[in-house]
Amino acid sequence: MTNLKTRLAFLGKLFMALLALAVLLLIAGHHLFSVISPLKLLLYAGFGTLLLLAVVAVSAMLGARWDQRTMPPGGGFQPRSAAQGK
């Protein structure tokens, strides 16, 4: 599989996940806020989904940076040769 096919598959899966989250938020919002029109609810659900995705992405980036800062030089796991013993 080429990189293009892998990226397209990833983007397709991401789009489907975003669509599923938006639909779930729309269903929940329709039951909770029945006076708001469905079009506005769909807009709010899409915005909420994008906001959730942005928060998760920023959290993952900050977590990766924190892990890099707290790791000892050379990485966390240092393999030893058989001559060094256990």
PDB file of N, CA and C in Angstrom:
ATOM      1  N   MET A   1       0.853  -1.177   0.000  1.00  0.00           N
ATOM      2  CA  MET A   1       0.000   0.000   0.000  1.00  0.00           C
ATOM      3  C   MET A   1       0.902   1.245   0.000  1.00  0.00           C
ATOM      4  N   THR A   2       0.606   2.172  -0.850  1.00  0.00           N
ATOM      5  CA  THR A   2       1.418   3.376  -0.944  1.00  0.00           C
ATOM      6  C   THR A   2       1.037   4.363   0.146  1.00  0.00           C
ATOM      7  N   ASN A   3       1.881   5.372   0.290  1.00  0.00           N
ATOM      8  CA  ASN A   3       1.602   6.391   1.305  1.00  0.00           C
ATOM      9  C   ASN A   3       0.320   7.150   1.000  1.00  0.00           C
ATOM     10  N   LEU A   4       0.050   7.369  -0.298  1.00  0.00           N
ATOM     11  CA  LEU A   4      -1.156   8.102  -0.667  1.00  0.00           C
ATOM     12  C   LEU A   4      -2.401   7.324  -0.262  1.00  0.00           C
ATOM     13  N   LYS A   5      -2.403   6.020  -0.533  1.00  0.00           N
ATOM     14  CA  LYS A   5      -3.561   5.210  -0.156  1.00  0.00           C
ATOM     15  C   LYS A   5      -3.715   5.166   1.365  1.00  0.00           C
ATOM     16  N   THR A   6      -2.599   5.088   2.076  1.00  0.00           N
ATOM     17  CA  THR A   6      -2.652   5.069   3.533  1.00  0.00           C
ATOM     18  C   THR A   6      -3.211   6.385   4.065  1.00  0.00           C
ATOM     19  N   ARG A   7      -2.756   7.481   3.509  1.00  0.00           N
ATOM     20  CA  ARG A   7      -3.256   8.792   3.956  1.00  0.00           C
ATOM     21  C   ARG A   7      -4.722   8.971   3.617  1.00  0.00           C
ATOM     22  N   LEU A   8      -5.110   8.525   2.428  1.00  0.00           N
ATOM     23  CA  LEU A   8      -6.525   8.641   2.059  1.00  0.00           C
ATOM     24  C   LEU A   8      -7.395   7.769   2.957  1.00  0.00           C
ATOM     25  N   ALA A   9      -6.918   6.584   3.288  1.00  0.00           N
ATOM     26  CA  ALA A   9      -7.673   5.719   4.195  1.00  0.00           C
ATOM     27  C   ALA A   9      -7.780   6.364   5.567  1.00  0.00           C
ATOM     28  N   PHE A  10      -6.685   6.961   6.044  1.00  0.00           N
ATOM     29  CA  PHE A  10      -6.709   7.644   7.341  1.00  0.00           C
ATOM     30  C   PHE A  10      -7.678   8.814   7.321  1.00  0.00           C
ATOM     31  N   LEU A  11      -7.638   9.615   6.259  1.00  0.00           N
ATOM     32  CA  LEU A  11      -8.552  10.752   6.168  1.00  0.00           C
ATOM     33  C   LEU A  11     -10.005  10.283   6.075  1.00  0.00           C
ATOM     34  N   GLY A  12     -10.240   9.181   5.374  1.00  0.00           N
ATOM     35  CA  GLY A  12     -11.592   8.634   5.302  1.00  0.00           C
ATOM     36  C   GLY A  12     -12.092   8.182   6.659  1.00  0.00           C
ATOM     37  N   LYS A  13     -11.235   7.503   7.405  1.00  0.00           N
ATOM     38  CA  LYS A  13     -11.616   7.058   8.747  1.00  0.00           C
ATOM     39  C   LYS A  13     -11.845   8.248   9.668  1.00  0.00           C
ATOM     40  N   LEU A  14     -11.004   9.261   9.562  1.00  0.00           N
ATOM     41  CA  LEU A  14     -11.159  10.461  10.372  1.00  0.00           C
ATOM     42  C   LEU A  14     -12.463  11.171  10.045  1.00  0.00           C
ATOM     43  N   PHE A  15     -12.784  11.260   8.750  1.00  0.00           N
ATOM     44  CA  PHE A  15     -14.030  11.899   8.339  1.00  0.00           C
ATOM     45  C   PHE A  15     -15.241  11.128   8.866  1.00  0.00           C
ATOM     46  N   MET A  16     -15.183   9.815   8.795  1.00  0.00           N
ATOM     47  CA  MET A  16     -16.297   9.007   9.296  1.00  0.00           C
ATOM     48  C   MET A  16     -16.451   9.155  10.814  1.00  0.00           C
ATOM     49  N   ALA A  17     -15.324   9.225  11.517  1.00  0.00           N
ATOM     50  CA  ALA A  17     -15.391   9.415  12.967  1.00  0.00           C
ATOM     51  C   ALA A  17     -15.989  10.781  13.302  1.00  0.00           C
ATOM     52  N   LEU A  18     -15.585  11.807  12.572  1.00  0.00           N
ATOM     53  CA  LEU A  18     -16.142  13.144  12.797  1.00  0.00           C
ATOM     54  C   LEU A  18     -17.635  13.165  12.484  1.00  0.00           C
ATOM     55  N   LEU A  19     -18.017  12.489  11.421  1.00  0.00           N
ATOM     56  CA  LEU A  19     -19.429  12.436  11.062  1.00  0.00           C
ATOM     57  C   LEU A  19     -20.240  11.707  12.136  1.00  0.00           C
ATOM     58  N   ALA A  20     -19.683  10.619  12.647  1.00  0.00           N
ATOM     59  CA  ALA A  20     -20.384   9.871  13.697  1.00  0.00           C
ATOM     60  C   ALA A  20     -20.527  10.712  14.965  1.00  0.00           C
ATOM     61  N   LEU A  21     -19.468  11.422  15.344  1.00  0.00           N
ATOM     62  CA  LEU A  21     -19.554  12.287  16.522  1.00  0.00           C
ATOM     63  C   LEU A  21     -20.575  13.405  16.314  1.00  0.00           C
ATOM     64  N   ALA A  22     -20.579  13.992  15.124  1.00  0.00           N
ATOM     65  CA  ALA A  22     -21.526  15.063  14.847  1.00  0.00           C
ATOM     66  C   ALA A  22     -22.960  14.554  14.901  1.00  0.00           C
ATOM     67  N   VAL A  23     -23.191  13.350  14.378  1.00  0.00           N
ATOM     68  CA  VAL A  23     -24.548  12.788  14.410  1.00  0.00           C
ATOM     69  C   VAL A  23     -24.969  12.489  15.848  1.00  0.00           C
ATOM     70  N   LEU A  24     -24.056  11.943  16.641  1.00  0.00           N
ATOM     71  CA  LEU A  24     -24.395  11.675  18.043  1.00  0.00           C
ATOM     72  C   LEU A  24     -24.695  12.966  18.801  1.00  0.00           C
ATOM     73  N   LEU A  25     -23.893  13.995  18.560  1.00  0.00           N
ATOM     74  CA  LEU A  25     -24.165  15.281  19.200  1.00  0.00           C
ATOM     75  C   LEU A  25     -25.484  15.875  18.702  1.00  0.00           C
ATOM     76  N   LEU A  26     -25.780  15.663  17.433  1.00  0.00           N
ATOM     77  CA  LEU A  26     -27.042  16.162  16.886  1.00  0.00           C
ATOM     78  C   LEU A  26     -28.235  15.459  17.523  1.00  0.00           C
ATOM     79  N   ILE A  27     -28.139  14.146  17.679  1.00  0.00           N
ATOM     80  CA  ILE A  27     -29.232  13.388  18.308  1.00  0.00           C
ATOM     81  C   ILE A  27     -29.433  13.839  19.754  1.00  0.00           C
ATOM     82  N   ALA A  28     -28.327  13.939  20.487  1.00  0.00           N
ATOM     83  CA  ALA A  28     -28.427  14.375  21.881  1.00  0.00           C
ATOM     84  C   ALA A  28     -28.953  15.802  21.964  1.00  0.00           C
ATOM     85  N   GLY A  29     -28.488  16.659  21.090  1.00  0.00           N
ATOM     86  CA  GLY A  29     -28.926  18.052  21.097  1.00  0.00           C
ATOM     87  C   GLY A  29     -30.383  18.201  20.720  1.00  0.00           C
ATOM     88  N   HIS A  30     -30.859  17.357  19.820  1.00  0.00           N
ATOM     89  CA  HIS A  30     -32.262  17.439  19.395  1.00  0.00           C
ATOM     90  C   HIS A  30     -33.198  17.076  20.544  1.00  0.00           C
ATOM     91  N   HIS A  31     -32.792  16.122  21.344  1.00  0.00           N
ATOM     92  CA  HIS A  31     -33.627  15.742  22.489  1.00  0.00           C
ATOM     93  C   HIS A  31     -33.529  16.766  23.620  1.00  0.00           C
ATOM     94  N   LEU A  32     -32.365  17.363  23.781  1.00  0.00           N
ATOM     95  CA  LEU A  32     -32.200  18.329  24.867  1.00  0.00           C
ATOM     96  C   LEU A  32     -32.721  19.715  24.509  1.00  0.00           C
ATOM     97  N   PHE A  33     -32.522  20.135  23.267  1.00  0.00           N
ATOM     98  CA  PHE A  33     -32.896  21.484  22.840  1.00  0.00           C
ATOM     99  C   PHE A  33     -33.863  21.386  21.672  1.00  0.00           C
ATOM    100  N   SER A  34     -35.085  21.053  21.952  1.00  0.00           N
ATOM    101  CA  SER A  34     -36.058  20.818  20.880  1.00  0.00           C
ATOM    102  C   SER A  34     -36.525  22.113  20.212  1.00  0.00           C
ATOM    103  N   VAL A  35     -36.283  23.283  20.812  1.00  0.00           N
ATOM    104  CA  VAL A  35     -36.727  24.538  20.208  1.00  0.00           C
ATOM    105  C   VAL A  35     -35.756  25.061  19.160  1.00  0.00           C
ATOM    106  N   ILE A  36     -34.536  24.552  19.128  1.00  0.00           N
ATOM    107  CA  ILE A  36     -33.549  25.000  18.149  1.00  0.00           C
ATOM    108  C   ILE A  36     -33.755  24.208  16.860  1.00  0.00           C
ATOM    109  N   SER A  37     -33.643  24.888  15.727  1.00  0.00           N
ATOM    110  CA  SER A  37     -33.861  24.213  14.443  1.00  0.00           C
ATOM    111  C   SER A  37     -32.777  23.160  14.205  1.00  0.00           C
ATOM    112  N   PRO A  38     -33.120  22.099  13.472  1.00  0.00           N
ATOM    113  CA  PRO A  38     -32.142  21.033  13.209  1.00  0.00           C
ATOM    114  C   PRO A  38     -30.903  21.515  12.454  1.00  0.00           C
ATOM    115  N   LEU A  39     -31.057  22.515  11.588  1.00  0.00           N
ATOM    116  CA  LEU A  39     -29.904  23.032  10.853  1.00  0.00           C
ATOM    117  C   LEU A  39     -28.900  23.693  11.797  1.00  0.00           C
ATOM    118  N   LYS A  40     -29.415  24.484  12.732  1.00  0.00           N
ATOM    119  CA  LYS A  40     -28.528  25.100  13.716  1.00  0.00           C
ATOM    120  C   LYS A  40     -27.895  24.044  14.619  1.00  0.00           C
ATOM    121  N   LEU A  41     -28.666  23.037  14.989  1.00  0.00           N
ATOM    122  CA  LEU A  41     -28.117  21.956  15.808  1.00  0.00           C
ATOM    123  C   LEU A  41     -27.007  21.224  15.063  1.00  0.00           C
ATOM    124  N   LEU A  42     -27.185  20.999  13.774  1.00  0.00           N
ATOM    125  CA  LEU A  42     -26.151  20.345  12.978  1.00  0.00           C
ATOM    126  C   LEU A  42     -24.896  21.207  12.932  1.00  0.00           C
ATOM    127  N   LEU A  43     -25.084  22.497  12.789  1.00  0.00           N
ATOM    128  CA  LEU A  43     -23.949  23.420  12.790  1.00  0.00           C
ATOM    129  C   LEU A  43     -23.236  23.402  14.142  1.00  0.00           C
ATOM    130  N   TYR A  44     -23.991  23.454  15.212  1.00  0.00           N
ATOM    131  CA  TYR A  44     -23.403  23.407  16.553  1.00  0.00           C
ATOM    132  C   TYR A  44     -22.716  22.067  16.819  1.00  0.00           C
ATOM    133  N   ALA A  45     -23.333  20.972  16.352  1.00  0.00           N
ATOM    134  CA  ALA A  45     -22.739  19.651  16.547  1.00  0.00           C
ATOM    135  C   ALA A  45     -21.421  19.529  15.790  1.00  0.00           C
ATOM    136  N   GLY A  46     -21.384  20.044  14.572  1.00  0.00           N
ATOM    137  CA  GLY A  46     -20.142  20.018  13.800  1.00  0.00           C
ATOM    138  C   GLY A  46     -19.064  20.855  14.458  1.00  0.00           C
ATOM    139  N   PHE A  47     -19.445  22.033  14.944  1.00  0.00           N
ATOM    140  CA  PHE A  47     -18.473  22.883  15.630  1.00  0.00           C
ATOM    141  C   PHE A  47     -17.975  22.221  16.912  1.00  0.00           C
ATOM    142  N   GLY A  48     -18.881  21.595  17.643  1.00  0.00           N
ATOM    143  CA  GLY A  48     -18.486  20.898  18.872  1.00  0.00           C
ATOM    144  C   GLY A  48     -17.548  19.746  18.587  1.00  0.00           C
ATOM    145  N   THR A  49     -17.785  19.040  17.494  1.00  0.00           N
ATOM    146  CA  THR A  49     -16.917  17.930  17.111  1.00  0.00           C
ATOM    147  C   THR A  49     -15.524  18.438  16.760  1.00  0.00           C
ATOM    148  N   LEU A  50     -15.457  19.506  15.974  1.00  0.00           N
ATOM    149  CA  LEU A  50     -14.152  20.080  15.621  1.00  0.00           C
ATOM    150  C   LEU A  50     -13.421  20.611  16.853  1.00  0.00           C
ATOM    151  N   LEU A  51     -14.165  21.220  17.757  1.00  0.00           N
ATOM    152  CA  LEU A  51     -13.566  21.715  18.990  1.00  0.00           C
ATOM    153  C   LEU A  51     -13.013  20.570  19.831  1.00  0.00           C
ATOM    154  N   LEU A  52     -13.771  19.489  19.937  1.00  0.00           N
ATOM    155  CA  LEU A  52     -13.315  18.316  20.669  1.00  0.00           C
ATOM    156  C   LEU A  52     -12.051  17.727  20.043  1.00  0.00           C
ATOM    157  N   LEU A  53     -12.036  17.636  18.723  1.00  0.00           N
ATOM    158  CA  LEU A  53     -10.868  17.112  18.020  1.00  0.00           C
ATOM    159  C   LEU A  53      -9.650  18.013  18.239  1.00  0.00           C
ATOM    160  N   ALA A  54      -9.850  19.326  18.215  1.00  0.00           N
ATOM    161  CA  ALA A  54      -8.744  20.255  18.436  1.00  0.00           C
ATOM    162  C   ALA A  54      -8.189  20.126  19.850  1.00  0.00           C
ATOM    163  N   VAL A  55      -9.055  19.988  20.831  1.00  0.00           N
ATOM    164  CA  VAL A  55      -8.603  19.845  22.213  1.00  0.00           C
ATOM    165  C   VAL A  55      -7.816  18.557  22.396  1.00  0.00           C
ATOM    166  N   VAL A  56      -8.281  17.470  21.795  1.00  0.00           N
ATOM    167  CA  VAL A  56      -7.571  16.194  21.896  1.00  0.00           C
ATOM    168  C   VAL A  56      -6.224  16.271  21.196  1.00  0.00           C
ATOM    169  N   ALA A  57      -6.161  16.921  20.028  1.00  0.00           N
ATOM    170  CA  ALA A  57      -4.902  17.047  19.293  1.00  0.00           C
ATOM    171  C   ALA A  57      -3.886  17.882  20.073  1.00  0.00           C
ATOM    172  N   VAL A  58      -4.330  18.993  20.640  1.00  0.00           N
ATOM    173  CA  VAL A  58      -3.422  19.835  21.423  1.00  0.00           C
ATOM    174  C   VAL A  58      -2.947  19.089  22.665  1.00  0.00           C
ATOM    175  N   SER A  59      -3.852  18.366  23.296  1.00  0.00           N
ATOM    176  CA  SER A  59      -3.480  17.586  24.473  1.00  0.00           C
ATOM    177  C   SER A  59      -2.442  16.518  24.116  1.00  0.00           C
ATOM    178  N   ALA A  60      -2.618  15.859  22.981  1.00  0.00           N
ATOM    179  CA  ALA A  60      -1.662  14.837  22.558  1.00  0.00           C
ATOM    180  C   ALA A  60      -0.300  15.456  22.244  1.00  0.00           C
ATOM    181  N   MET A  61      -0.302  16.630  21.607  1.00  0.00           N
ATOM    182  CA  MET A  61       0.974  17.296  21.294  1.00  0.00           C
ATOM    183  C   MET A  61       1.689  17.708  22.568  1.00  0.00           C
ATOM    184  N   LEU A  62       0.960  18.264  23.514  1.00  0.00           N
ATOM    185  CA  LEU A  62       1.580  18.676  24.772  1.00  0.00           C
ATOM    186  C   LEU A  62       2.086  17.475  25.556  1.00  0.00           C
ATOM    187  N   GLY A  63       1.337  16.378  25.522  1.00  0.00           N
ATOM    188  CA  GLY A  63       1.769  15.169  26.201  1.00  0.00           C
ATOM    189  C   GLY A  63       3.040  14.604  25.594  1.00  0.00           C
ATOM    190  N   ALA A  64       3.150  14.635  24.264  1.00  0.00           N
ATOM    191  CA  ALA A  64       4.355  14.138  23.594  1.00  0.00           C
ATOM    192  C   ALA A  64       5.556  15.021  23.940  1.00  0.00           C
ATOM    193  N   ARG A  65       5.333  16.328  23.983  1.00  0.00           N
ATOM    194  CA  ARG A  65       6.439  17.228  24.359  1.00  0.00           C
ATOM    195  C   ARG A  65       6.872  16.991  25.801  1.00  0.00           C
ATOM    196  N   TRP A  66       5.906  16.772  26.683  1.00  0.00           N
ATOM    197  CA  TRP A  66       6.217  16.537  28.083  1.00  0.00           C
ATOM    198  C   TRP A  66       7.010  15.244  28.227  1.00  0.00           C
ATOM    199  N   ASP A  67       6.621  14.198  27.485  1.00  0.00           N
ATOM    200  CA  ASP A  67       7.344  12.932  27.532  1.00  0.00           C
ATOM    201  C   ASP A  67       8.775  13.091  27.051  1.00  0.00           C
ATOM    202  N   GLN A  68       8.979  13.900  26.011  1.00  0.00           N
ATOM    203  CA  GLN A  68      10.333  14.120  25.496  1.00  0.00           C
ATOM    204  C   GLN A  68      11.185  14.857  26.516  1.00  0.00           C
ATOM    205  N   ARG A  69      10.571  15.786  27.234  1.00  0.00           N
ATOM    206  CA  ARG A  69      11.328  16.571  28.213  1.00  0.00           C
ATOM    207  C   ARG A  69      11.719  15.744  29.432  1.00  0.00           C
ATOM    208  N   THR A  70      10.868  14.814  29.826  1.00  0.00           N
ATOM    209  CA  THR A  70      11.131  14.064  31.045  1.00  0.00           C
ATOM    210  C   THR A  70      11.943  12.795  30.821  1.00  0.00           C
ATOM    211  N   MET A  71      12.171  12.409  29.553  1.00  0.00           N
ATOM    212  CA  MET A  71      12.945  11.203  29.278  1.00  0.00           C
ATOM    213  C   MET A  71      14.430  11.459  29.496  1.00  0.00           C
ATOM    214  N   PRO A  72      15.157  10.456  29.948  1.00  0.00           N
ATOM    215  CA  PRO A  72      16.609  10.622  30.085  1.00  0.00           C
ATOM    216  C   PRO A  72      17.255  10.708  28.706  1.00  0.00           C
ATOM    217  N   PRO A  73      18.473  11.250  28.629  1.00  0.00           N
ATOM    218  CA  PRO A  73      19.143  11.351  27.332  1.00  0.00           C
ATOM    219  C   PRO A  73      19.317   9.975  26.704  1.00  0.00           C
ATOM    220  N   GLY A  74      19.048   9.887  25.417  1.00  0.00           N
ATOM    221  CA  GLY A  74      19.196   8.624  24.723  1.00  0.00           C
ATOM    222  C   GLY A  74      17.935   7.795  24.730  1.00  0.00           C
ATOM    223  N   GLY A  75      16.839   8.299  25.281  1.00  0.00           N
ATOM    224  CA  GLY A  75      15.592   7.545  25.305  1.00  0.00           C
ATOM    225  C   GLY A  75      15.389   6.849  26.637  1.00  0.00           C
ATOM    226  N   GLY A  76      14.266   6.222  26.755  1.00  0.00           N
ATOM    227  CA  GLY A  76      13.920   5.582  28.018  1.00  0.00           C
ATOM    228  C   GLY A  76      14.526   4.211  28.207  1.00  0.00           C
ATOM    229  N   PHE A  77      14.621   3.418  27.160  1.00  0.00           N
ATOM    230  CA  PHE A  77      15.083   2.041  27.284  1.00  0.00           C
ATOM    231  C   PHE A  77      16.481   1.928  26.708  1.00  0.00           C
ATOM    232  N   GLN A  78      17.411   1.479  27.518  1.00  0.00           N
ATOM    233  CA  GLN A  78      18.795   1.302  27.067  1.00  0.00           C
ATOM    234  C   GLN A  78      19.099  -0.190  27.029  1.00  0.00           C
ATOM    235  N   PRO A  79      19.178  -0.793  25.828  1.00  0.00           N
ATOM    236  CA  PRO A  79      19.491  -2.229  25.771  1.00  0.00           C
ATOM    237  C   PRO A  79      20.935  -2.505  26.203  1.00  0.00           C
ATOM    238  N   ARG A  80      21.128  -3.640  26.867  1.00  0.00           N
ATOM    239  CA  ARG A  80      22.457  -4.021  27.317  1.00  0.00           C
ATOM    240  C   ARG A  80      22.919  -5.257  26.539  1.00  0.00           C
ATOM    241  N   SER A  81      24.190  -5.360  26.390  1.00  0.00           N
ATOM    242  CA  SER A  81      24.709  -6.543  25.719  1.00  0.00           C
ATOM    243  C   SER A  81      24.742  -7.706  26.702  1.00  0.00           C
ATOM    244  N   ALA A  82      24.940  -8.892  26.182  1.00  0.00           N
ATOM    245  CA  ALA A  82      24.982 -10.078  27.031  1.00  0.00           C
ATOM    246  C   ALA A  82      26.218 -10.045  27.937  1.00  0.00           C
ATOM    247  N   ALA A  83      27.269  -9.347  27.519  1.00  0.00           N
ATOM    248  CA  ALA A  83      28.490  -9.283  28.319  1.00  0.00           C
ATOM    249  C   ALA A  83      28.296  -8.445  29.587  1.00  0.00           C
ATOM    250  N   GLN A  84      27.345  -7.517  29.557  1.00  0.00           N
ATOM    251  CA  GLN A  84      27.118  -6.665  30.723  1.00  0.00           C
ATOM    252  C   GLN A  84      26.324  -7.390  31.802  1.00  0.00           C
ATOM    253  N   GLY A  85      25.703  -8.466  31.451  1.00  0.00           N
ATOM    254  CA  GLY A  85      24.930  -9.217  32.445  1.00  0.00           C
ATOM    255  C   GLY A  85      23.524  -8.678  32.594  1.00  0.00           C
ATOM    256  N   LYS A  86      22.868  -9.180  33.615  1.00  0.00           N
ATOM    257  CA  LYS A  86      21.475  -8.775  33.821  1.00  0.00           C
ATOM    258  C   LYS A  86      21.408  -7.468  34.488  1.00  0.00           C
TER     259      LYS A  86
END
